[in-house]
XYZ file of C-alpha atoms in Angstrom:
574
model
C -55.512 1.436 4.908
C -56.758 -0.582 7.962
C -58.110 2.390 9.574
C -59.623 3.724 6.410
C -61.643 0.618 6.157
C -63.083 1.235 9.476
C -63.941 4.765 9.019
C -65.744 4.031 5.807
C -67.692 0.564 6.895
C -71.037 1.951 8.073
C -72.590 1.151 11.696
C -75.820 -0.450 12.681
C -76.300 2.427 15.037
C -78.215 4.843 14.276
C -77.968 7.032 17.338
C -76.639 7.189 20.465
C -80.100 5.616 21.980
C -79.450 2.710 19.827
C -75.554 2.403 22.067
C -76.675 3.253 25.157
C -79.621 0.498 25.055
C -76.952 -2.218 23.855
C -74.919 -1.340 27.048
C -78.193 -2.494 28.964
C -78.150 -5.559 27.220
C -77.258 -8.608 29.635
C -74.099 -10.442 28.430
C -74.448 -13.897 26.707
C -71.327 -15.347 28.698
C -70.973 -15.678 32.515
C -69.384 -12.446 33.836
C -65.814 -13.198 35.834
C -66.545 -13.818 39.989
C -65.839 -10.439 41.836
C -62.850 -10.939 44.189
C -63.271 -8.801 47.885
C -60.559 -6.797 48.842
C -60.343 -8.798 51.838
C -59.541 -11.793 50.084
C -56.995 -9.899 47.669
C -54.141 -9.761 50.689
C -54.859 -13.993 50.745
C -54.289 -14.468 47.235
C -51.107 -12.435 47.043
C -49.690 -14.251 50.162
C -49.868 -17.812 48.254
C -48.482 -16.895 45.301
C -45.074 -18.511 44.937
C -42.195 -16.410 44.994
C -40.754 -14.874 41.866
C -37.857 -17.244 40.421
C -34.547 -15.289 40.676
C -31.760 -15.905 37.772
C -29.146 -17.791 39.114
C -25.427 -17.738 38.711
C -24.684 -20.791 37.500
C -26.614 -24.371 36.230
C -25.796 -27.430 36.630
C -23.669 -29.204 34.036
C -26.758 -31.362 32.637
C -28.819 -28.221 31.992
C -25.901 -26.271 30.597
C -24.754 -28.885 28.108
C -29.020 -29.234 27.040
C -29.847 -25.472 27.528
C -32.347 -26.113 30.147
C -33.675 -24.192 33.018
C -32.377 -24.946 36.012
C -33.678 -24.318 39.637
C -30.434 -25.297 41.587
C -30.672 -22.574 43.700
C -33.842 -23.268 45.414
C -33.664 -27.182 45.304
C -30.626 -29.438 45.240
C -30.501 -31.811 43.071
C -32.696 -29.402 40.265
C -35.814 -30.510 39.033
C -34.698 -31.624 35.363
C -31.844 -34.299 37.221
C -34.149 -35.284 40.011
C -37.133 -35.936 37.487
C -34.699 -37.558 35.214
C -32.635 -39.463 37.563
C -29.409 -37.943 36.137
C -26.250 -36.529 38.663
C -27.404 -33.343 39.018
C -22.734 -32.162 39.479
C -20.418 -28.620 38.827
C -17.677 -30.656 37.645
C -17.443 -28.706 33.952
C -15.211 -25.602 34.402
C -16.857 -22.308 33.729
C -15.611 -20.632 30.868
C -14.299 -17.470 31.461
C -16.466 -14.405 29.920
C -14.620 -11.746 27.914
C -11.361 -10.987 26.134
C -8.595 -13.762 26.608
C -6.252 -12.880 28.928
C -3.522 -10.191 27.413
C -5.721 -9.081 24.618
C -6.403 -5.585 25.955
C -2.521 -5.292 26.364
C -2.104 -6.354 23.304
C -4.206 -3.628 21.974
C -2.615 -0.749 24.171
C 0.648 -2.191 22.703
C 0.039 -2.074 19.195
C -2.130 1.705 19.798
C 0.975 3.032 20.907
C 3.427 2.298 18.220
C 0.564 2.979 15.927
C 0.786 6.572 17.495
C 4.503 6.469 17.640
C 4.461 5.990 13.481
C 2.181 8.273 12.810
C 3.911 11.085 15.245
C 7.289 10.043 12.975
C 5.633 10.631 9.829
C 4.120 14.258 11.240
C 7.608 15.217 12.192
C 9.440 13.761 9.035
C 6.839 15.672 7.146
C 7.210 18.899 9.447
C 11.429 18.473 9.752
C 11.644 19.487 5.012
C 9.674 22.244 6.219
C 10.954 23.679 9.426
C 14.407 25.401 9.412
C 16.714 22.044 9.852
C 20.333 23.658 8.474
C 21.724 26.547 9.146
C 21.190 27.879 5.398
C 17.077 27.422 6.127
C 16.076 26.925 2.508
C 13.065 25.097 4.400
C 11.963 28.966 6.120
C 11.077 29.531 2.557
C 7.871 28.190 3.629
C 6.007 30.129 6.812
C 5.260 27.995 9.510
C 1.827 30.180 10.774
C -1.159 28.469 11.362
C -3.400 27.739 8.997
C -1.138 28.818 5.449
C -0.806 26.449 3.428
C 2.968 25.850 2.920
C 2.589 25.655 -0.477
C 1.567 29.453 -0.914
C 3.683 30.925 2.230
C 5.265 34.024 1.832
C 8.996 33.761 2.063
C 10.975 35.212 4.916
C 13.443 38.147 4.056
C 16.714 36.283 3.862
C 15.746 33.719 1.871
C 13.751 35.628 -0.182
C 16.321 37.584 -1.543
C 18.323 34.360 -2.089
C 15.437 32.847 -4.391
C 14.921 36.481 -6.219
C 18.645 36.651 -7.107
C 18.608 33.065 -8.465
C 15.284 33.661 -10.433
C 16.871 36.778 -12.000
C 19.955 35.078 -13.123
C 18.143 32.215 -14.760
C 16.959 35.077 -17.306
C 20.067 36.710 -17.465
C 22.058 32.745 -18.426
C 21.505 31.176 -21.757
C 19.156 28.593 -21.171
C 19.295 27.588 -24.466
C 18.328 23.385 -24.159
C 15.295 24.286 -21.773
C 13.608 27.477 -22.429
C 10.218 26.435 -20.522
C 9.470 29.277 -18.522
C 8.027 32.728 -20.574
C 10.021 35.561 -18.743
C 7.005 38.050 -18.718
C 4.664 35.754 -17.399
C 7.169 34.364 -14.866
C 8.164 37.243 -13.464
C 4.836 39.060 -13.443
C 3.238 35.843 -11.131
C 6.532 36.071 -9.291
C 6.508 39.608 -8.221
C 3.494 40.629 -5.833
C 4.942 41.923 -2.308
C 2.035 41.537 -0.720
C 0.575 38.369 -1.402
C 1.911 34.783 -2.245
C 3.112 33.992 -5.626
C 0.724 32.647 -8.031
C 3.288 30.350 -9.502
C 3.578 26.586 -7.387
C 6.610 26.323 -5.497
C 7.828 23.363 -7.080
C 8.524 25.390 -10.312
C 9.920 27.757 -8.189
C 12.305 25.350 -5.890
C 12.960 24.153 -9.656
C 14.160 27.107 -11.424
C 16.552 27.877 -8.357
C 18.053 24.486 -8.396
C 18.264 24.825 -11.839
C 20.392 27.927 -11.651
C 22.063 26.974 -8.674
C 24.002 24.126 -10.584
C 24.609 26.425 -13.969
C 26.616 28.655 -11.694
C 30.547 28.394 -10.499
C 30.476 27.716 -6.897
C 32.322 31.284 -5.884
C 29.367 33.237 -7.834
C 28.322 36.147 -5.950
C 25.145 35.436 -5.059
C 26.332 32.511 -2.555
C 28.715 34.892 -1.000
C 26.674 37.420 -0.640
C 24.030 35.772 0.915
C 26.432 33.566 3.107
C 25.720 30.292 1.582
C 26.826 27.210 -0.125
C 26.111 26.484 -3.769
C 26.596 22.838 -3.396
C 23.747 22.981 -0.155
C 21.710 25.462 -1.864
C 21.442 22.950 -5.096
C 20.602 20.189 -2.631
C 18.038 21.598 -0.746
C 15.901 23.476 -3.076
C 16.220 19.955 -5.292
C 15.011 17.628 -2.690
C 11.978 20.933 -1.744
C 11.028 20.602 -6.053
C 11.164 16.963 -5.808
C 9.202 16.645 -2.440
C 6.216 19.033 -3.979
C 6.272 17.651 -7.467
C 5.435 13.977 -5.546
C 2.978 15.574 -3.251
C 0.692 16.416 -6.276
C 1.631 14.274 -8.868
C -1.888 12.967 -9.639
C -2.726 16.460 -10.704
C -1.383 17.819 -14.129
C -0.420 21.309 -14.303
C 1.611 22.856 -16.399
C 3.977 24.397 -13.873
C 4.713 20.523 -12.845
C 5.769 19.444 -16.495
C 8.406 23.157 -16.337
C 9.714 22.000 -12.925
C 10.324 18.403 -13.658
C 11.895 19.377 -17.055
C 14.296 22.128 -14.917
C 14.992 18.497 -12.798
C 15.944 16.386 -15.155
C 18.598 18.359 -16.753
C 20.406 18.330 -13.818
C 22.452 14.678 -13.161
C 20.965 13.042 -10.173
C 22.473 11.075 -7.104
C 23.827 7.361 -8.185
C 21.088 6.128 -5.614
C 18.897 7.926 -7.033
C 19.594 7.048 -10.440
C 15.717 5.924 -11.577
C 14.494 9.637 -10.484
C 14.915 11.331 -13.115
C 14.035 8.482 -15.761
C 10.484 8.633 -13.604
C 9.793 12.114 -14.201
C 10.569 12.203 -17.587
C 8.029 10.070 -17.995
C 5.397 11.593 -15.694
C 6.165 14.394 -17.594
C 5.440 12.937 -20.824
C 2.083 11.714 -19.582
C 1.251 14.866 -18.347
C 2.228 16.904 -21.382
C -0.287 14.269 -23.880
C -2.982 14.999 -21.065
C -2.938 19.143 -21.919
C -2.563 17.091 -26.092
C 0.447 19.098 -26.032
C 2.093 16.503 -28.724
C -0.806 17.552 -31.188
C -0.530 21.098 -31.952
C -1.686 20.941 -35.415
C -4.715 22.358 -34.688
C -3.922 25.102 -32.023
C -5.875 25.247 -28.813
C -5.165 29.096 -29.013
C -4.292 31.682 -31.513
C -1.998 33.130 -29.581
C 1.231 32.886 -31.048
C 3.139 33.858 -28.293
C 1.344 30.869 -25.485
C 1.498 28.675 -28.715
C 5.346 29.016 -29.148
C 5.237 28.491 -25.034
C 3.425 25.044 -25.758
C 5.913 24.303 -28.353
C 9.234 24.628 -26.279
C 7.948 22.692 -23.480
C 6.610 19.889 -25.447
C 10.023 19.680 -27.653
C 11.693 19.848 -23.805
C 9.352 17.001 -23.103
C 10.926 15.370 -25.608
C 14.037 15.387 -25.349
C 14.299 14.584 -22.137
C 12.659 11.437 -22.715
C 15.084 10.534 -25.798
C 18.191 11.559 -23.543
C 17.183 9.744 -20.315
C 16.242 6.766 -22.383
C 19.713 7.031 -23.927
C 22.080 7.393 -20.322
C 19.652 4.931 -19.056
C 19.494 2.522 -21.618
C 15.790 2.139 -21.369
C 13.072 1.994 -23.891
C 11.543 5.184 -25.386
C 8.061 6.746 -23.949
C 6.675 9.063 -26.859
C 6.220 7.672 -30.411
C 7.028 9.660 -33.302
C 4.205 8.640 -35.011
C 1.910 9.904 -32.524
C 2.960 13.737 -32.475
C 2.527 16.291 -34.965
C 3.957 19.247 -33.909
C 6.087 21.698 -35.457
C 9.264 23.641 -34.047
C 9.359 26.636 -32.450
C 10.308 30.040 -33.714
C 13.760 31.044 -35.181
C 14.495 32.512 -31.390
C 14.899 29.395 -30.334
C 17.618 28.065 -33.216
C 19.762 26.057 -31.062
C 17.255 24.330 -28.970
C 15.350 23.521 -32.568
C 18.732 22.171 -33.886
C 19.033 20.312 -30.372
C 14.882 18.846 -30.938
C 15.923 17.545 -34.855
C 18.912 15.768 -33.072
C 17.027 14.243 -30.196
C 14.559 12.415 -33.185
C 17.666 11.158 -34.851
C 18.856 9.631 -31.128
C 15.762 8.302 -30.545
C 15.527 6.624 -34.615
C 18.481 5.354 -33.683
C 18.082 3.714 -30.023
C 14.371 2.216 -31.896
C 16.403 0.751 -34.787
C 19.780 -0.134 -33.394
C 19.331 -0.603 -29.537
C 15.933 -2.075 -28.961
C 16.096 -6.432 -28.611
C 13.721 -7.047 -31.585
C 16.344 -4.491 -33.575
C 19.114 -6.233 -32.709
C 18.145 -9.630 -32.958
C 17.347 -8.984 -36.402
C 20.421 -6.955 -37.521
C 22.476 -9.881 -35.822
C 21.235 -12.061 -38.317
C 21.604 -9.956 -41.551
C 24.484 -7.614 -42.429
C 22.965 -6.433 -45.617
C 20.066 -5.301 -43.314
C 22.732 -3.391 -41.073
C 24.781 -1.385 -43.970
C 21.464 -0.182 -45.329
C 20.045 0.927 -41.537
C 23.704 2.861 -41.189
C 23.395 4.472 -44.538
C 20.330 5.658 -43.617
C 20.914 7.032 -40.519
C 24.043 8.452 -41.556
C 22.812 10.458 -44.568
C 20.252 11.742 -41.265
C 22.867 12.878 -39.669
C 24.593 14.499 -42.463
C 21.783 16.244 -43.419
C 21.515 17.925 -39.668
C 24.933 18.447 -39.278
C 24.682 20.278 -42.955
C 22.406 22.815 -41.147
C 24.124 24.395 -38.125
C 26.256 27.427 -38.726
C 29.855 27.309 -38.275
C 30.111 29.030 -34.958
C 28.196 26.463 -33.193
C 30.549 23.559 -35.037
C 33.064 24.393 -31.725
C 30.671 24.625 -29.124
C 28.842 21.907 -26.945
C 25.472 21.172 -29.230
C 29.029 19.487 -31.974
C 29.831 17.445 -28.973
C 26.212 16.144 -28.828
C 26.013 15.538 -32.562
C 29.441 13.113 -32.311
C 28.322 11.283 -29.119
C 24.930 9.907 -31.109
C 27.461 9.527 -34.396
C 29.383 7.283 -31.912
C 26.174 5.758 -30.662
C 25.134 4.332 -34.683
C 28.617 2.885 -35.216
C 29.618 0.788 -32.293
C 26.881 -1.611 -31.459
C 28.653 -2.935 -34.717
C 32.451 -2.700 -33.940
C 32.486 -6.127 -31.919
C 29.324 -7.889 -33.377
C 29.714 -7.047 -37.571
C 33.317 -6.256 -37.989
C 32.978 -6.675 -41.451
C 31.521 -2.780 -41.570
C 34.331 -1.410 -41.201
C 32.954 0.756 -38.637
C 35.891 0.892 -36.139
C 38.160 3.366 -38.061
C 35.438 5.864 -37.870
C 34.327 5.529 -34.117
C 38.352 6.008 -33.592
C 37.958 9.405 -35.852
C 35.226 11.054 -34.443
C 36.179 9.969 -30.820
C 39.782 11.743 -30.917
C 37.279 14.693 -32.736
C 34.712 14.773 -29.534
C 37.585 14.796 -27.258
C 39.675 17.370 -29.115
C 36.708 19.696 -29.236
C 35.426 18.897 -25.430
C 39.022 19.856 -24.137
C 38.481 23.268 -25.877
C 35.371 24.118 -24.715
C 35.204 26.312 -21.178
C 33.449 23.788 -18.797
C 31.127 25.716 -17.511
C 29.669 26.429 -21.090
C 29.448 22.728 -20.769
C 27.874 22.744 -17.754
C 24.873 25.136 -18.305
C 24.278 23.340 -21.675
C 23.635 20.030 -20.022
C 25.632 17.400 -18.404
C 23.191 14.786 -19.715
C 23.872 15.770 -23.214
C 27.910 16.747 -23.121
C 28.611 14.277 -20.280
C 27.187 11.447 -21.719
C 28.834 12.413 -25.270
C 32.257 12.775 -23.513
C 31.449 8.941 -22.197
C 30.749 7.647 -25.289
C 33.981 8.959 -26.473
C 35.939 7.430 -23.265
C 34.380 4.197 -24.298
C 36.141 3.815 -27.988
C 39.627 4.563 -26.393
C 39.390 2.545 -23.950
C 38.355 0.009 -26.282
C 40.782 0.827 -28.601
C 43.875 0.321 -26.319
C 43.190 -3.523 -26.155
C 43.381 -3.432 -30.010
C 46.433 -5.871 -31.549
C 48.060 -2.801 -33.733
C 50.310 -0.861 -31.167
C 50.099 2.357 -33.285
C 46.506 2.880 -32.356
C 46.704 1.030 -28.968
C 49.108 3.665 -28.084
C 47.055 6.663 -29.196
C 43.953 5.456 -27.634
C 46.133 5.237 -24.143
C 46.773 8.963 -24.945
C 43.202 10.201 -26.037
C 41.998 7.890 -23.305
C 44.155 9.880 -20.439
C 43.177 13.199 -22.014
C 39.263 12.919 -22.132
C 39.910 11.528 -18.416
C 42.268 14.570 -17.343
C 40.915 17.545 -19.622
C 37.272 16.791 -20.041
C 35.411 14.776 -17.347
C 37.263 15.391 -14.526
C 37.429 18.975 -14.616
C 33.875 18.869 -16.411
C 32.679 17.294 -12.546
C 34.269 19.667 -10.971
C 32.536 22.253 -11.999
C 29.031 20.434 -11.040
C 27.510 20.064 -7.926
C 27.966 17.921 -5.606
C 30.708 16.716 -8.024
C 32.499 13.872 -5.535
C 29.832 11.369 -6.317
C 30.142 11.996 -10.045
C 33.656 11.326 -10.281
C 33.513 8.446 -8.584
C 30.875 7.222 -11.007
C 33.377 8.067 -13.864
C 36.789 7.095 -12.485
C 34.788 3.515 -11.213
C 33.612 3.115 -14.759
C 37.051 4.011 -16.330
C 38.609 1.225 -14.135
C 35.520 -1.068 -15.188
C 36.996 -0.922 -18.482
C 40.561 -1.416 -18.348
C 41.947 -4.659 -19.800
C 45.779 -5.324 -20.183
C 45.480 -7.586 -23.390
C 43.834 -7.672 -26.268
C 40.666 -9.806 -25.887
C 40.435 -12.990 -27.992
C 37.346 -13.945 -29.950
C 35.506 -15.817 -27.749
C 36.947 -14.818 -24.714
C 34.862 -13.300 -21.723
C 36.707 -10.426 -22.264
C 35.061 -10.145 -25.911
C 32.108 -10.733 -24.587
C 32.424 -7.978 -22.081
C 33.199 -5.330 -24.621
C 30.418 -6.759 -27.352
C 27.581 -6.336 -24.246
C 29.054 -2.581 -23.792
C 29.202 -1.357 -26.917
C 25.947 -3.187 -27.527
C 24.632 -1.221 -25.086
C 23.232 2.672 -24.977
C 23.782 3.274 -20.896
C 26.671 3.158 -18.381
C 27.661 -0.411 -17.471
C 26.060 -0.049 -13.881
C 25.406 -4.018 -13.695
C 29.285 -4.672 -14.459
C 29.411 -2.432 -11.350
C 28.991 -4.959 -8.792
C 25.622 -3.150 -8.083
C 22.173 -4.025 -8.128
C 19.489 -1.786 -7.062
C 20.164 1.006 -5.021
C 23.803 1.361 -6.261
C 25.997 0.632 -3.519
C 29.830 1.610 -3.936
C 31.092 -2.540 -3.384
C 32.259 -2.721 -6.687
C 34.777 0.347 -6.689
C 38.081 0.218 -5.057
C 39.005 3.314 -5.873
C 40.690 5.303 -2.954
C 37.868 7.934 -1.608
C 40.170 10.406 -0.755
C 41.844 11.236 -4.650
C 38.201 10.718 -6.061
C 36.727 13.560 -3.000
C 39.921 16.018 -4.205
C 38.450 19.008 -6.616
């Protein structure tokens, strides 16, 4: 702008005779004296030398911030003027880092590096080929392929593609998820990586893994371990479903539903009570809880949607139930019908799962019970209710299916509406019929081939057979020795002829017996407990209760094994 003033202002001169006679113009003001060159070396001899920085001032002019010209006169000029003791007594304080601090520093660099190297070989050790079964060579190790999308090596390759077969060939009839066709066609390409994540497909090969005996032919033949082979392609699923759990994909909400069915590790016991939940959250993000108004017209993807959403489901109302924890999905909130006749069972198994979770909202929850406590007109009507519910289901299955596992389910939630109310409301009359349809679970569970029992869920028939376990037991500290004495019996026989060979044939079956026979021994009593005894109080905070008794254990937290004597060696016998 400055400059724009100036080249706009107009000048007085009107040519360039105008300048050149105001050059000749004598000056106003006296010009400066002309110094000879002779003089110039004179001059530049007396001027006084430049003043060099010195090291140190004196402690006056360091405390004031003054210059000081110690070096070339002693005392300065400031303390000589001023009178004052012109003294270095003040040590110098030492410029830089304190003394160790770089040390220090290197110290904490290295561990720093030592951490992170840990981490990078922790990280590198679930995917390198650590046992000699190498479910980790699954994933290549070249440069610059992501793990996730590796091709699989030969050996184990063959492995997965027998397992992935024989999950189509099994009945998977309380988690049909997975669309065979569109599996199979992602699965397939030779030449390229599958397009399906390889959580799902860690998943569906842990999945199979456990439905199968432990002598199948596919371990043989490819020279490994079923128990090892569940394991590892478990902790792979888990490992990759926590990886990317931030992102919701469909294939995440299929693995962690092929997870959950499968019982978990006692120290592990909040895993898959997590997952059901993140899978829950994930399923409401693709609105797969509001089908009412299809997001395709595709009949076949819809009836897709509607199997894993109902899988969704009952998973949460089952964990919730072995868990004893509170409920995730609403009711209220979904409007969704079932899928097609194809799926009959697993629509029978859907209708039951709502009347579990009515009943763990109406019966289980604190607000519930507080207020059923206080009222037992309020507690006869709930039952009736609930009761002519399950009636009404039970009314619908065909008789063939009244002897195999889904019956079992349908008396373990019968038992699960009667005995909150066999310690705190005796006046229901309740305890006949939780004696009934226990010896009826337990009669029907010893039929049953395991296995069958075992590919249609140990959440569902395990926990049914508990519930069972829990009523004779209960029923041997009763006063009449007629029913004490059959309870001892039923009691030893859904112990002998339906859990224990039920965990044998499960994976890594060890640990689950000594959940069961710990729990068993939990529950023993010798005499029948009086009214107000601790005792009573024991058994009215059981039955009172929808999960295991984990905090009678002796255990907090993690689970540790302090509160079971039971010998190791009987419980590690198959």
């Amino acid at each position: 702008m400055e400059s724009a003033r100036r080249s706009n202002a107009p000048t007085p001169y009107k040519n360039a005779n105008d300048l050149h006679a105001l050059r000749q113009t004598p000056s106003p003001f006296p010009s400066a004296p002309v110094i000879p060159s002779s003089q110039l070396s004179d001059t530049t001899d007396n001027t006084p030398p430049r003043r060099t920085r010195i090291t140190r001032a004196c402690d006056t002019c360091r405390r004031k911030k003054i210059k000081c010209d110690v070096n070339t006169t002693q005392p300065c000029t400031t303390c000589r003027q001023y009178n004052w003791e012109c003294s270095f007594n003040d040590a110098a304080k030492k410029r830089g880092p304190p003394k160790g601090y770089i040390e220090s520093l290197e110290t904490r660099l290295k561990k720093m590096e030592q951490l992170l190297q840990q981490m990078q070989d922790k990280k590198r050790k679930r995917s390198d080929d650590s046992s000699p079964f190498a479910i980790k060579n699954i994933l290549s190790d070249e440069p610059g392929v992501d793990p996730k999308r590796a091709r699989t090596t030969d050996h184990t390759k063959s492995l997965a593609d027998d397992l992935i077969h024989k999950y189509f060939e099994i009945s998977h009839d309380t988690a049909p998820v997975l669309d065979k066709e569109e599996f199979l066609a992602a699965y397939q390409p030779i030449h390229n990586a599958p397009s399906i994540p390889f959580s799902l497909i860690y998943a569906v090969c842990a999945y199979t893994s456990y439905r199968l005996p432990y002598n199948d032919p596919i371990f043989s033949r490819n020279n490994v371990s079923r128990d090892t082979m569940f394991r590892d392609f478990t902790e792979k699923a888990v490992d990759l479903i926590k990886e990317d759990y931030f992102i919701s994909r469909l294939a995440t909400i299929q693995a962690i539903v092929l997870i959950c069915a499968q019982p978990t590790k006692v120290v592990n016991q909040n895993r898959n009570w997590v997952f059901s939940g993140l899978a829950v959250r994930m399923a409401q993000e693709f609105r797969l809880h509001r089908l009412a108004n299809p997001p395709t017209t595709d009949t076949k993807r819809l009836d897709l949607y509607k199997r894993i959403w109902c899988s969704v489901y009952i998973a949460d109302r089952w964990q919730a139930a072995t868990m004893g924890r509170p409920l995730a999905i609403a009711d209220s909130d979904c409007d969704i019908e079932l899928p097609n006749s194809n799926h009959a069972i697993f629509g029978h198994l859907a209708k039951l799962s709502c009347i579990l979770g009515d009943i763990l909202r109406t019966v289980y929850s604190p607000q519930a019970r507080q207020y059923l406590q206080s009222s037992a007109t309020a507690s006869g009507i709930l039952i009736t209710r609930l009761e002519s519910n399950l009636e009404q289901w039970v009314g619908q299955i065909p008789e063939p299916e009244k002897k195999r596992p889904l019956m079992l389910c349908y008396y373990g939630i019968s038992l699960m509406l009667y005995r909150p109310f066999i310690a705190a409301s005796p006046s229901l009359g309740v305890s006949e019929k939780c004696t009934e349809i226990a010896r009826k679970l337990v009669d029907l569970g010893s039929a049953i081939p395991k296995l069958d029992l075992v590919r249609f869920g140990f959440i569902f028939t395990g926990y049914s057979i508990y519930q069972s376990v829990l009523i004779h037991l209960y029923d041997m500290t009763r006063d009449c020795s007629e029913v004490a004495s059959s309870a001892h019996e039923y009691a030893r026989k859904s112990i002998d002829e339906c859990l224990m060979p039920l965990c044998n044939e499960l994976a890594d079956a060890p640990e689950m017996k000594m959940l069961m026979i710990s729990t068993v021994n939990l529950l023993k009593s010798e005499s029948s407990p009086n009214a107000d005894s601790e005792e009573s109080q024991k058994w009215k905070r059981l039955l009172g209760s929808a999960g295991p008794p984990f905090a009678d254990l002796g255990v907090e937290g993690e689970l540790k094994w302090t509160g079971w004597n039971y010998p190791n060696a009987m419980l590690l016998q198959k």
